[in-house]
Amino acid sequence: MTEPSGYSDDWSAIDAGYDAAPAAPARAGGGIAARALAARRGPDYLAGLNPEQRQAVETIDGPVLVLAGAGTGKTRVLTTRIAHILSSGRAWPSQILAVTFTNKAAREMRERIGHLIGGNVDGMAWLGTFHSICVKILRRHAELVGLSSGFSILDTDDQLRLMKQVIQAEGLDDKRWTARAFASLVDGWKNRALTPKDVPEGEARAFGNGKGRKLYAEYQDRLSVLNAADFGDLLLHVITLFKTHPDVLADYQRRFRFMLVDEYQDTNIAQYLWLRLLAQGNPNICCVGDDDQSIYGWRGAEVDNILRFEHDFAGATVIRLERNYRSTSHILAAASHLIAHNEGRLGKTLFTDDADPEAEPVCVASAWDSEEEARSIGDEIEALQARGHSLDQIAILVRASFQMREFEDRFVTLGLNYRVIGGPRFYERMEIRDAMAYFRCIAQPADDLAFERIVNTPKRGLGEATLKIVHELARAERIPLMQAAAQLCLTEEIKPKARKALADLLAAFERWRAQLGAMKHTELAEIVLDESGYTEMWRADRSAEAPGRLDNLKELVRSMEEFESLAGFLEHIALVMDRDNAEAGEAVSIMTLHSAKGLEFDTVFLPGWEEGLFPHQRALDESGRAGLEEERRLAYVGITRARKRAKIWFASNRRIHGLWQSSIPSRFLDELPEAHVEVVEPSTRYGGYGGGGYGASRFDARDPFQSGSYSTPGWQRAQRARAAQGGFAEAGGFARADMRSARARQQGPLTIEGELVARSVGDGVSDYAVGERVFHLKFGYGAIASIEGNKLTIDFEKAGRKRVLDSFVERH
DNA sequence: GGATAGGCGGTTTTT
DNA sequence: CCGCCTATCC
């Protein structure tokens, strides 16, 4: 959350003459435009662009959609285009709107433009994320949407706490109707630019005993009273502002002569509407994106936006960037062939001129279980390292974060340096949020959520009872908590002990507020953390994390130095939640496929390509075919991260929720082109019940059982099943897999190749008996020690005691 | 107010 | 199976 900053001063500079386009190139003063113009003598920024890139840079008028495949120079086009607009004298830096999704992307773009035109780009006031640009607009017109200019920005945590209060205030059971569920609902509505009155009746009724709309309206009302906005509001309020105040909209339409949007495939409906409102006054909008890399549908992104671009923006020019500068032809072929299985796409074919005869094909390997997978990948990384490859150029990209732990464990054992990208961020840590809450209370006395957070941290004897009294008064009078507390300190309503504690706290805040103008904000921060007893609290804490938390607090104060004021710092934090991940030393990167988008590495390992995990079962269950296509795009993103080497793995057994499950190779493996893929002999064994559940897989044929020596019951049964069925379901028949939903998996009997494989999947009761001798594909022979429902505890002769589902063992 | 047991959920994440 | 949150007890 946050609060304002010097948002008023940037305006004078920005406003200066934004109405006029730079008329004659020659007249520009000392600004960016001038430097860009100087560079024009030889527009070397255009040199080295391929024809399509050049067209994308030079087609400045009218709507343009640049379909930029992975590694085709997207950012280069975007930044060069801006340099070109500036140098051609068509606009001042302050007349260009350039929107990105992440702060990182915005920062990179700013830097690269700086390199192109040789100098700083301070004049580009409107280069930023959707959210930061919206904040800038809103600060200026806050009153028009029921806020005042210093409004706070709530983060997810504040949002949840507020929603919980609203749900409870409606007299609903907050267990049945969780704040989390409500938050995702409201986020969804805001992503679609729906205010409480716009929400379709059916959806509104589905939550909180039919009270969805009322709760949403109530929540918005509370935000307004708190003078706060959540992330979704930032866009929503600006849309409302534009719709209800045409004069304001017209002002921005005139201001933004050229608009550029990065990662257009990730825009949601609200962002699309926002852009369209602005583009109504001015068709010079250029959107850059790749429909094949749309992987955020689950958080509201509409691939449709990019698919419909030509329709939405009349007379649009569509330019395809298909020349890839990143990967080998094998990698491109693998990725292209895979993604061609998607139907809803605009279609691009990546190619490269860089045909290296030495290039390695994409590799597919199998492991017995996830442990072996981690071990093998670890070994390979060590081998690469020994051959002089930098660990910085190696990445492991997983579908789900639980997969990371196995790699971490393994790398710790090997002493291999690794770094996990993603995960909890600096500003989300408890101690940081607490400290921030103190600062917020100082800067914005009406910030109730911040006050609630720290009122009794450290403990001051201000428990629930006291807080309830304060809350009641605040609510009745519609005043901030701190104001209510101050009033109550003058009465007898609160017990003397608590009253004293409360009065002391309020006095402290008064004191700190008075000091705000008198000293450096970093100095004040230290005083606050010290006098509040907050640092002392952690110093007294004997737990293992306490020293780290104290370090983080120091780091927080240090990072405040970069800002002019406390308010400026708070604003930054609310919008820029990323932390510098620049740890020293070479390291292998471990991250999810999602967080890998936009990155590239020489060598990429892609473990866990198994049905159910990737494509993820939940994506299939919840979004069916669209879900599958998004998973496939994720696979495409994964492969295209690799410059030289991509190695895909699948494990035949994986432990999920503590139970061993045998798994089937991902259907995506069958969608890779044989000519560019090398299947590495499985190291030892084979697991699962031979044959994919949804169709023939050429990975089925490579199991060692085929070489003859195997005759286990599971194998024989699978063979019988194949023979009986006389063939397989059509490859790629995902409809069948779709039907085999998680529910069916858990409740119905599990069949593979028409054969009943699991008798009692789910809550059924096992028909095995204690003491019975059984066979398990992975663990071999053993005796049942105990039975709980369909879960057996078995003492295996070799593997020891394990718990497995009865469906994975055979009577023997 | 702090410790502890029981319940629940367990894909992906930015702003 | 494991980790987190909450409710409950002292």
PDB file of N, CA and C in Angstrom, chain A residues 137-211:
ATOM      1  N   ILE A 137      -2.356   9.091 -13.697  1.00  0.00           N
ATOM      2  CA  ILE A 137      -3.572   9.769 -14.163  1.00  0.00           C
ATOM      3  C   ILE A 137      -4.533   9.982 -12.994  1.00  0.00           C
ATOM      4  N   LEU A 138      -4.680   8.935 -12.189  1.00  0.00           N
ATOM      5  CA  LEU A 138      -5.651   9.010 -11.089  1.00  0.00           C
ATOM      6  C   LEU A 138      -5.291  10.031 -10.035  1.00  0.00           C
ATOM      7  N   ARG A 139      -4.023  10.153  -9.732  1.00  0.00           N
ATOM      8  CA  ARG A 139      -3.608  11.128  -8.725  1.00  0.00           C
ATOM      9  C   ARG A 139      -4.097  12.511  -9.115  1.00  0.00           C
ATOM     10  N   ARG A 140      -4.143  12.722 -10.403  1.00  0.00           N
ATOM     11  CA  ARG A 140      -4.520  14.033 -10.871  1.00  0.00           C
ATOM     12  C   ARG A 140      -6.023  14.269 -10.867  1.00  0.00           C
ATOM     13  N   HIS A 141      -6.774  13.204 -11.068  1.00  0.00           N
ATOM     14  CA  HIS A 141      -8.225  13.383 -11.173  1.00  0.00           C
ATOM     15  C   HIS A 141      -8.980  12.578 -10.123  1.00  0.00           C
ATOM     16  N   ALA A 142      -8.326  12.307  -9.030  1.00  0.00           N
ATOM     17  CA  ALA A 142      -8.892  11.405  -8.036  1.00  0.00           C
ATOM     18  C   ALA A 142     -10.310  11.791  -7.599  1.00  0.00           C
ATOM     19  N   GLU A 143     -10.537  13.079  -7.403  1.00  0.00           N
ATOM     20  CA  GLU A 143     -11.847  13.519  -6.894  1.00  0.00           C
ATOM     21  C   GLU A 143     -12.973  13.100  -7.827  1.00  0.00           C
ATOM     22  N   LEU A 144     -12.661  12.975  -9.107  1.00  0.00           N
ATOM     23  CA  LEU A 144     -13.714  12.657 -10.070  1.00  0.00           C
ATOM     24  C   LEU A 144     -14.184  11.207  -9.957  1.00  0.00           C
ATOM     25  N   VAL A 145     -13.449  10.397  -9.234  1.00  0.00           N
ATOM     26  CA  VAL A 145     -13.903   9.018  -9.031  1.00  0.00           C
ATOM     27  C   VAL A 145     -14.062   8.712  -7.538  1.00  0.00           C
ATOM     28  N   GLY A 146     -14.227   9.746  -6.759  1.00  0.00           N
ATOM     29  CA  GLY A 146     -14.538   9.539  -5.347  1.00  0.00           C
ATOM     30  C   GLY A 146     -13.342   9.276  -4.449  1.00  0.00           C
ATOM     31  N   LEU A 147     -12.164   9.650  -4.901  1.00  0.00           N
ATOM     32  CA  LEU A 147     -10.981   9.511  -4.045  1.00  0.00           C
ATOM     33  C   LEU A 147     -10.352  10.885  -3.892  1.00  0.00           C
ATOM     34  N   SER A 148      -9.381  10.974  -2.984  1.00  0.00           N
ATOM     35  CA  SER A 148      -8.611  12.205  -2.996  1.00  0.00           C
ATOM     36  C   SER A 148      -7.195  11.840  -3.409  1.00  0.00           C
ATOM     37  N   SER A 149      -6.479  12.843  -3.844  1.00  0.00           N
ATOM     38  CA  SER A 149      -5.234  12.606  -4.552  1.00  0.00           C
ATOM     39  C   SER A 149      -4.217  11.742  -3.815  1.00  0.00           C
ATOM     40  N   GLY A 150      -4.254  11.773  -2.500  1.00  0.00           N
ATOM     41  CA  GLY A 150      -3.262  10.997  -1.761  1.00  0.00           C
ATOM     42  C   GLY A 150      -3.690   9.578  -1.474  1.00  0.00           C
ATOM     43  N   PHE A 151      -4.591   9.040  -2.280  1.00  0.00           N
ATOM     44  CA  PHE A 151      -5.124   7.702  -1.985  1.00  0.00           C
ATOM     45  C   PHE A 151      -4.040   6.638  -1.836  1.00  0.00           C
ATOM     46  N   SER A 152      -4.343   5.645  -1.039  1.00  0.00           N
ATOM     47  CA  SER A 152      -3.419   4.531  -0.823  1.00  0.00           C
ATOM     48  C   SER A 152      -3.693   3.423  -1.828  1.00  0.00           C
ATOM     49  N   ILE A 153      -2.684   2.617  -2.081  1.00  0.00           N
ATOM     50  CA  ILE A 153      -2.855   1.461  -2.958  1.00  0.00           C
ATOM     51  C   ILE A 153      -2.709   0.199  -2.117  1.00  0.00           C
ATOM     52  N   LEU A 154      -3.762  -0.576  -2.067  1.00  0.00           N
ATOM     53  CA  LEU A 154      -3.737  -1.790  -1.242  1.00  0.00           C
ATOM     54  C   LEU A 154      -3.030  -2.921  -1.971  1.00  0.00           C
ATOM     55  N   ASP A 155      -2.279  -3.693  -1.241  1.00  0.00           N
ATOM     56  CA  ASP A 155      -1.756  -4.902  -1.856  1.00  0.00           C
ATOM     57  C   ASP A 155      -2.686  -6.058  -1.495  1.00  0.00           C
ATOM     58  N   THR A 156      -2.324  -7.222  -1.985  1.00  0.00           N
ATOM     59  CA  THR A 156      -3.218  -8.369  -1.850  1.00  0.00           C
ATOM     60  C   THR A 156      -3.578  -8.679  -0.395  1.00  0.00           C
ATOM     61  N   ASP A 157      -2.604  -8.486   0.462  1.00  0.00           N
ATOM     62  CA  ASP A 157      -2.817  -8.799   1.859  1.00  0.00           C
ATOM     63  C   ASP A 157      -3.860  -7.873   2.496  1.00  0.00           C
ATOM     64  N   ASP A 158      -3.700  -6.585   2.238  1.00  0.00           N
ATOM     65  CA  ASP A 158      -4.664  -5.608   2.743  1.00  0.00           C
ATOM     66  C   ASP A 158      -6.039  -5.901   2.172  1.00  0.00           C
ATOM     67  N   GLN A 159      -6.044  -6.228   0.897  1.00  0.00           N
ATOM     68  CA  GLN A 159      -7.276  -6.501   0.181  1.00  0.00           C
ATOM     69  C   GLN A 159      -8.030  -7.642   0.863  1.00  0.00           C
ATOM     70  N   LEU A 160      -7.302  -8.690   1.160  1.00  0.00           N
ATOM     71  CA  LEU A 160      -7.934  -9.850   1.784  1.00  0.00           C
ATOM     72  C   LEU A 160      -8.493  -9.512   3.162  1.00  0.00           C
ATOM     73  N   ARG A 161      -7.737  -8.771   3.931  1.00  0.00           N
ATOM     74  CA  ARG A 161      -8.208  -8.444   5.273  1.00  0.00           C
ATOM     75  C   ARG A 161      -9.468  -7.582   5.222  1.00  0.00           C
ATOM     76  N   LEU A 162      -9.460  -6.650   4.291  1.00  0.00           N
ATOM     77  CA  LEU A 162     -10.624  -5.789   4.140  1.00  0.00           C
ATOM     78  C   LEU A 162     -11.837  -6.596   3.691  1.00  0.00           C
ATOM     79  N   MET A 163     -11.621  -7.492   2.752  1.00  0.00           N
ATOM     80  CA  MET A 163     -12.725  -8.305   2.254  1.00  0.00           C
ATOM     81  C   MET A 163     -13.291  -9.190   3.353  1.00  0.00           C
ATOM     82  N   LYS A 164     -12.410  -9.697   4.165  1.00  0.00           N
ATOM     83  CA  LYS A 164     -12.861 -10.539   5.259  1.00  0.00           C
ATOM     84  C   LYS A 164     -13.783  -9.735   6.190  1.00  0.00           C
ATOM     85  N   GLN A 165     -13.381  -8.524   6.454  1.00  0.00           N
ATOM     86  CA  GLN A 165     -14.213  -7.662   7.291  1.00  0.00           C
ATOM     87  C   GLN A 165     -15.586  -7.444   6.664  1.00  0.00           C
ATOM     88  N   VAL A 166     -15.570  -7.206   5.359  1.00  0.00           N
ATOM     89  CA  VAL A 166     -16.834  -6.964   4.669  1.00  0.00           C
ATOM     90  C   VAL A 166     -17.727  -8.211   4.727  1.00  0.00           C
ATOM     91  N   ILE A 167     -17.131  -9.354   4.522  1.00  0.00           N
ATOM     92  CA  ILE A 167     -17.904 -10.600   4.548  1.00  0.00           C
ATOM     93  C   ILE A 167     -18.495 -10.835   5.938  1.00  0.00           C
ATOM     94  N   GLN A 168     -17.684 -10.596   6.941  1.00  0.00           N
ATOM     95  CA  GLN A 168     -18.177 -10.774   8.310  1.00  0.00           C
ATOM     96  C   GLN A 168     -19.253  -9.748   8.640  1.00  0.00           C
ATOM     97  N   ALA A 169     -19.061  -8.538   8.172  1.00  0.00           N
ATOM     98  CA  ALA A 169     -20.038  -7.487   8.459  1.00  0.00           C
ATOM     99  C   ALA A 169     -21.404  -7.812   7.858  1.00  0.00           C
ATOM    100  N   GLU A 170     -21.397  -8.605   6.793  1.00  0.00           N
ATOM    101  CA  GLU A 170     -22.664  -9.004   6.179  1.00  0.00           C
ATOM    102  C   GLU A 170     -23.292 -10.171   6.931  1.00  0.00           C
ATOM    103  N   GLY A 171     -22.627 -10.619   7.962  1.00  0.00           N
ATOM    104  CA  GLY A 171     -23.155 -11.727   8.748  1.00  0.00           C
ATOM    105  C   GLY A 171     -22.993 -13.076   8.069  1.00  0.00           C
ATOM    106  N   LEU A 172     -22.001 -13.169   7.160  1.00  0.00           N
ATOM    107  CA  LEU A 172     -21.778 -14.443   6.475  1.00  0.00           C
ATOM    108  C   LEU A 172     -20.673 -15.230   7.164  1.00  0.00           C
ATOM    109  N   ASP A 173     -20.703 -16.514   6.976  1.00  0.00           N
ATOM    110  CA  ASP A 173     -19.672 -17.386   7.505  1.00  0.00           C
ATOM    111  C   ASP A 173     -18.415 -17.234   6.640  1.00  0.00           C
ATOM    112  N   ASP A 174     -17.351 -16.713   7.233  1.00  0.00           N
ATOM    113  CA  ASP A 174     -16.164 -16.453   6.413  1.00  0.00           C
ATOM    114  C   ASP A 174     -15.352 -17.712   6.134  1.00  0.00           C
ATOM    115  N   LYS A 175     -15.869 -18.827   6.572  1.00  0.00           N
ATOM    116  CA  LYS A 175     -15.245 -20.110   6.210  1.00  0.00           C
ATOM    117  C   LYS A 175     -15.873 -20.613   4.918  1.00  0.00           C
ATOM    118  N   ARG A 176     -17.186 -20.509   4.922  1.00  0.00           N
ATOM    119  CA  ARG A 176     -17.925 -20.949   3.743  1.00  0.00           C
ATOM    120  C   ARG A 176     -17.635 -20.016   2.577  1.00  0.00           C
ATOM    121  N   TRP A 177     -17.581 -18.729   2.878  1.00  0.00           N
ATOM    122  CA  TRP A 177     -17.330 -17.725   1.839  1.00  0.00           C
ATOM    123  C   TRP A 177     -16.019 -17.036   2.171  1.00  0.00           C
ATOM    124  N   THR A 178     -14.942 -17.580   1.647  1.00  0.00           N
ATOM    125  CA  THR A 178     -13.637 -17.070   2.046  1.00  0.00           C
ATOM    126  C   THR A 178     -13.278 -15.767   1.327  1.00  0.00           C
ATOM    127  N   ALA A 179     -12.471 -14.986   2.021  1.00  0.00           N
ATOM    128  CA  ALA A 179     -12.001 -13.737   1.435  1.00  0.00           C
ATOM    129  C   ALA A 179     -11.210 -14.032   0.157  1.00  0.00           C
ATOM    130  N   ARG A 180     -10.475 -15.131   0.188  1.00  0.00           N
ATOM    131  CA  ARG A 180      -9.668 -15.485  -0.972  1.00  0.00           C
ATOM    132  C   ARG A 180     -10.532 -15.727  -2.207  1.00  0.00           C
ATOM    133  N   ALA A 181     -11.597 -16.483  -2.003  1.00  0.00           N
ATOM    134  CA  ALA A 181     -12.499 -16.761  -3.123  1.00  0.00           C
ATOM    135  C   ALA A 181     -13.141 -15.471  -3.620  1.00  0.00           C
ATOM    136  N   PHE A 182     -13.523 -14.649  -2.663  1.00  0.00           N
ATOM    137  CA  PHE A 182     -14.153 -13.386  -3.034  1.00  0.00           C
ATOM    138  C   PHE A 182     -13.170 -12.498  -3.794  1.00  0.00           C
ATOM    139  N   ALA A 183     -11.943 -12.487  -3.323  1.00  0.00           N
ATOM    140  CA  ALA A 183     -10.919 -11.668  -3.981  1.00  0.00           C
ATOM    141  C   ALA A 183     -10.722 -12.095  -5.425  1.00  0.00           C
ATOM    142  N   SER A 184     -10.705 -13.406  -5.658  1.00  0.00           N
ATOM    143  CA  SER A 184     -10.454 -13.807  -7.037  1.00  0.00           C
ATOM    144  C   SER A 184     -11.665 -13.484  -7.911  1.00  0.00           C
ATOM    145  N   LEU A 185     -12.833 -13.519  -7.295  1.00  0.00           N
ATOM    146  CA  LEU A 185     -14.039 -13.138  -8.022  1.00  0.00           C
ATOM    147  C   LEU A 185     -14.003 -11.651  -8.390  1.00  0.00           C
ATOM    148  N   VAL A 186     -13.712 -10.835  -7.393  1.00  0.00           N
ATOM    149  CA  VAL A 186     -13.672  -9.389  -7.609  1.00  0.00           C
ATOM    150  C   VAL A 186     -12.567  -9.030  -8.608  1.00  0.00           C
ATOM    151  N   ASP A 187     -11.408  -9.679  -8.461  1.00  0.00           N
ATOM    152  CA  ASP A 187     -10.339  -9.439  -9.421  1.00  0.00           C
ATOM    153  C   ASP A 187     -10.813  -9.741 -10.838  1.00  0.00           C
ATOM    154  N   GLY A 188     -11.505 -10.871 -10.956  1.00  0.00           N
ATOM    155  CA  GLY A 188     -12.023 -11.255 -12.262  1.00  0.00           C
ATOM    156  C   GLY A 188     -12.971 -10.197 -12.819  1.00  0.00           C
ATOM    157  N   TRP A 189     -13.818  -9.696 -11.953  1.00  0.00           N
ATOM    158  CA  TRP A 189     -14.752  -8.658 -12.405  1.00  0.00           C
ATOM    159  C   TRP A 189     -14.008  -7.407 -12.813  1.00  0.00           C
ATOM    160  N   LYS A 190     -13.045  -7.035 -12.013  1.00  0.00           N
ATOM    161  CA  LYS A 190     -12.284  -5.826 -12.347  1.00  0.00           C
ATOM    162  C   LYS A 190     -11.471  -6.015 -13.624  1.00  0.00           C
ATOM    163  N   ASN A 191     -10.977  -7.232 -13.832  1.00  0.00           N
ATOM    164  CA  ASN A 191     -10.267  -7.505 -15.080  1.00  0.00           C
ATOM    165  C   ASN A 191     -11.179  -7.319 -16.279  1.00  0.00           C
ATOM    166  N   ARG A 192     -12.459  -7.511 -16.045  1.00  0.00           N
ATOM    167  CA  ARG A 192     -13.413  -7.339 -17.140  1.00  0.00           C
ATOM    168  C   ARG A 192     -14.059  -5.967 -17.091  1.00  0.00           C
ATOM    169  N   ALA A 193     -13.512  -5.105 -16.257  1.00  0.00           N
ATOM    170  CA  ALA A 193     -13.998  -3.728 -16.126  1.00  0.00           C
ATOM    171  C   ALA A 193     -15.450  -3.664 -15.666  1.00  0.00           C
ATOM    172  N   LEU A 194     -15.845  -4.554 -14.781  1.00  0.00           N
ATOM    173  CA  LEU A 194     -17.218  -4.555 -14.284  1.00  0.00           C
ATOM    174  C   LEU A 194     -17.285  -3.901 -12.901  1.00  0.00           C
ATOM    175  N   THR A 195     -18.073  -2.851 -12.787  1.00  0.00           N
ATOM    176  CA  THR A 195     -18.322  -2.251 -11.482  1.00  0.00           C
ATOM    177  C   THR A 195     -19.459  -3.056 -10.844  1.00  0.00           C
ATOM    178  N   PRO A 196     -19.738  -2.844  -9.554  1.00  0.00           N
ATOM    179  CA  PRO A 196     -20.762  -3.672  -8.905  1.00  0.00           C
ATOM    180  C   PRO A 196     -22.066  -3.763  -9.689  1.00  0.00           C
ATOM    181  N   LYS A 197     -22.486  -2.669 -10.261  1.00  0.00           N
ATOM    182  CA  LYS A 197     -23.777  -2.731 -10.947  1.00  0.00           C
ATOM    183  C   LYS A 197     -23.703  -3.492 -12.277  1.00  0.00           C
ATOM    184  N   ASP A 198     -22.500  -3.636 -12.816  1.00  0.00           N
ATOM    185  CA  ASP A 198     -22.354  -4.319 -14.108  1.00  0.00           C
ATOM    186  C   ASP A 198     -22.257  -5.832 -14.005  1.00  0.00           C
ATOM    187  N   VAL A 199     -22.008  -6.323 -12.813  1.00  0.00           N
ATOM    188  CA  VAL A 199     -21.787  -7.762 -12.687  1.00  0.00           C
ATOM    189  C   VAL A 199     -23.055  -8.524 -13.047  1.00  0.00           C
ATOM    190  N   PRO A 200     -22.959  -9.497 -13.941  1.00  0.00           N
ATOM    191  CA  PRO A 200     -24.142 -10.266 -14.322  1.00  0.00           C
ATOM    192  C   PRO A 200     -24.798 -10.901 -13.087  1.00  0.00           C
ATOM    193  N   GLU A 201     -26.093 -10.848 -13.070  1.00  0.00           N
ATOM    194  CA  GLU A 201     -26.846 -11.324 -11.916  1.00  0.00           C
ATOM    195  C   GLU A 201     -26.424 -12.727 -11.468  1.00  0.00           C
ATOM    196  N   GLY A 202     -26.312 -13.609 -12.430  1.00  0.00           N
ATOM    197  CA  GLY A 202     -25.980 -14.991 -12.098  1.00  0.00           C
ATOM    198  C   GLY A 202     -24.667 -15.104 -11.336  1.00  0.00           C
ATOM    199  N   GLU A 203     -23.648 -14.390 -11.813  1.00  0.00           N
ATOM    200  CA  GLU A 203     -22.345 -14.446 -11.161  1.00  0.00           C
ATOM    201  C   GLU A 203     -22.409 -13.806  -9.790  1.00  0.00           C
ATOM    202  N   ALA A 204     -23.155 -12.731  -9.700  1.00  0.00           N
ATOM    203  CA  ALA A 204     -23.245 -12.007  -8.436  1.00  0.00           C
ATOM    204  C   ALA A 204     -23.923 -12.875  -7.379  1.00  0.00           C
ATOM    205  N   ARG A 205     -24.903 -13.634  -7.807  1.00  0.00           N
ATOM    206  CA  ARG A 205     -25.654 -14.452  -6.847  1.00  0.00           C
ATOM    207  C   ARG A 205     -24.873 -15.667  -6.379  1.00  0.00           C
ATOM    208  N   ALA A 206     -23.908 -16.054  -7.189  1.00  0.00           N
ATOM    209  CA  ALA A 206     -23.197 -17.291  -6.882  1.00  0.00           C
ATOM    210  C   ALA A 206     -22.352 -17.191  -5.620  1.00  0.00           C
ATOM    211  N   PHE A 207     -22.076 -15.983  -5.159  1.00  0.00           N
ATOM    212  CA  PHE A 207     -21.232 -15.854  -3.973  1.00  0.00           C
ATOM    213  C   PHE A 207     -22.010 -15.291  -2.781  1.00  0.00           C
ATOM    214  N   GLY A 208     -21.681 -15.779  -1.620  1.00  0.00           N
ATOM    215  CA  GLY A 208     -22.215 -15.231  -0.376  1.00  0.00           C
ATOM    216  C   GLY A 208     -23.721 -15.280  -0.260  1.00  0.00           C
ATOM    217  N   ASN A 209     -24.300 -16.435  -0.495  1.00  0.00           N
ATOM    218  CA  ASN A 209     -25.757 -16.589  -0.415  1.00  0.00           C
ATOM    219  C   ASN A 209     -26.489 -15.544  -1.249  1.00  0.00           C
ATOM    220  N   GLY A 210     -26.005 -15.339  -2.429  1.00  0.00           N
ATOM    221  CA  GLY A 210     -26.677 -14.394  -3.315  1.00  0.00           C
ATOM    222  C   GLY A 210     -26.295 -12.943  -3.072  1.00  0.00           C
ATOM    223  N   LYS A 211     -25.386 -12.720  -2.134  1.00  0.00           N
ATOM    224  CA  LYS A 211     -25.046 -11.337  -1.788  1.00  0.00           C
ATOM    225  C   LYS A 211     -23.811 -10.799  -2.509  1.00  0.00           C
TER     226      LYS A 211
END
